[in-house]
Each structure stands twice: as structure tokens, then as C-alpha cells.
Coordinates of C-alpha atoms in Angstrom, one line a residue:
M1 CA -44.5 -79.3 -139.7
I2 CA -42.3 -81.7 -138.6
H3 CA -40.6 -81.2 -134.8
H4 CA -38.0 -83.1 -133.8
H5 CA -37.1 -83.3 -129.7
R6 CA -34.8 -81.0 -128.7
V7 CA -31.8 -83.0 -127.8
T8 CA -30.9 -80.6 -124.5
G9 CA -27.1 -81.7 -123.9
T10 CA -27.9 -82.3 -119.8
I11 CA -27.5 -86.0 -118.2
T12 CA -29.1 -87.5 -115.2
M13 CA -26.9 -87.6 -111.9
A14 CA -28.0 -92.0 -112.5
A15 CA -25.6 -91.7 -115.9
A16 CA -22.7 -89.3 -114.2
V17 CA -22.4 -91.1 -110.9
A18 CA -22.6 -94.4 -113.2
A19 CA -19.9 -92.7 -115.8
A20 CA -17.5 -92.0 -112.3
A21 CA -17.7 -95.4 -111.2
C22 CA -17.1 -96.7 -114.5
L23 CA -14.1 -94.4 -115.3
F24 CA -12.3 -93.9 -111.6
G25 CA -13.8 -97.7 -110.3
G26 CA -10.3 -99.6 -110.4
V27 CA -8.0 -96.2 -109.5
T28 CA -6.7 -97.5 -106.1
D29 CA -7.1 -101.0 -106.5
A30 CA -3.4 -101.8 -106.0
P31 CA -2.3 -104.5 -109.0
P32 CA -1.3 -107.5 -107.1
P33 CA 1.6 -108.5 -105.6
P34 CA 4.3 -109.9 -108.9
G35 CA 4.1 -114.1 -109.2
I36 CA 6.9 -116.7 -109.4
G37 CA 8.8 -116.6 -113.0
N38 CA 7.5 -112.8 -113.2
C39 CA 10.3 -110.7 -114.1
V40 CA 10.4 -107.0 -112.4
R41 CA 12.8 -103.9 -112.9
T42 CA 13.1 -101.2 -110.1
A43 CA 10.2 -98.3 -110.3
A44 CA 9.7 -95.2 -108.1
D45 CA 6.9 -96.4 -106.1
G46 CA 8.7 -100.3 -105.5
I47 CA 8.9 -102.6 -108.6
A48 CA 7.0 -103.2 -111.6
V49 CA 6.3 -106.5 -113.6
V50 CA 8.0 -106.3 -117.2
D51 CA 8.8 -108.5 -119.8
C52 CA 12.1 -111.0 -119.0
R53 CA 13.8 -110.1 -122.6
A54 CA 13.4 -106.6 -121.9
I55 CA 16.6 -104.9 -120.7
T56 CA 14.9 -102.9 -117.7
A57 CA 13.8 -106.7 -116.2
L58 CA 16.7 -106.8 -114.0
Y59 CA 15.3 -109.4 -111.5
R60 CA 13.3 -112.1 -111.0
V61 CA 11.0 -113.5 -108.8
T62 CA 12.0 -116.8 -107.4
A63 CA 10.1 -117.1 -104.4
R64 CA 7.7 -115.5 -102.3
A65 CA 7.0 -115.5 -98.4
E66 CA 4.7 -114.7 -96.5
G67 CA 4.5 -113.3 -92.5
Y68 CA 8.7 -113.9 -92.2
G69 CA 10.9 -110.8 -91.3
I70 CA 12.6 -110.0 -94.5
D71 CA 16.0 -110.9 -93.3
S72 CA 15.1 -114.4 -93.5
A73 CA 12.5 -114.9 -96.0
C74 CA 14.8 -115.8 -98.7
Q75 CA 17.6 -118.2 -96.7
G76 CA 18.3 -121.1 -98.4
V77 CA 16.7 -119.7 -102.3
P78 CA 19.6 -119.8 -104.3
G79 CA 20.6 -116.8 -106.2
T80 CA 18.7 -114.6 -104.2
V81 CA 20.2 -111.2 -104.6
W82 CA 17.5 -108.6 -103.3
E83 CA 14.9 -109.0 -100.8
Y84 CA 11.1 -106.7 -101.3
S85 CA 8.9 -106.0 -99.5
D86 CA 6.1 -103.5 -100.1
A87 CA 5.6 -102.3 -97.0
S88 CA 2.5 -100.3 -97.9
P89 CA -0.8 -102.0 -96.0
G90 CA -3.5 -104.2 -98.3
P91 CA -3.2 -107.5 -100.3
G92 CA -0.1 -108.9 -100.9
A93 CA 1.5 -106.8 -97.7
D94 CA 3.7 -109.0 -95.8
T95 CA 4.7 -111.1 -99.0
I96 CA 7.9 -111.1 -99.4
L97 CA 9.6 -111.7 -103.0
C98 CA 12.9 -113.2 -103.4
L99 CA 14.2 -111.4 -105.8
A100 CA 17.3 -113.6 -108.7
R101 CA 19.2 -112.0 -111.7
N102 CA 17.4 -111.8 -114.3
P103 CA 19.8 -114.2 -117.0
L104 CA 18.0 -113.3 -119.7
V105 CA 19.4 -109.9 -119.2
H106 CA 22.7 -110.7 -117.3
I107 CA 24.5 -113.1 -119.3

């Protein structure tokens, strides 16, 4: 007679914690702010990077300023139509993005 080990379907606590870490480890990490040359669209929680050829890519990041007031950060940056700052704490929180109209969409 051949005996097969019975699989019970239970997993150890360590395996459960490891699986949860893999699944949910990056959920709370905010993405870095868009870089110069990235195109963005407005989103419910701020702005989001999109392909510059997309119809929703209304703006292109032309400059980034660190530690300036929102009213003076983009003075002198040609084409600036909007200054954006993510006021939430974390990396890039004091970064102000100078946004110009995306020439690929605004023809």
C-alpha cells in the first residue's frame, strides 16, 4: 500500500507575513515627482505622468524648483502657465514644478 502525505492547505505565519509583504510592500510608497520633460495630466489626487502623445497630456514639466515659494519659483521660466506643488509630506514635498502647455497636444 502506498501512503501519500496529506496536504492540509495551511501555511506558516512566516510564509503569510512574507506573502503579505510582497503583495503590499510598495502600496504606501508615493511615486517620485515628475521630471523635467515629462508630460502630465490633472488627476483627482494632483497630477499624473502620461505619454506626451496622449490627448490628456496637457502640460510638460519645464523646470523644477526646490524650496521656493509657489509664487516665485517659475518666474523667468519661459512658457510657464502653471506652477504645481504637492503639499503632502514626503520626498519631493517642497518641489515646485513649472508646467508649460504640451506642444504635441496644443497645436
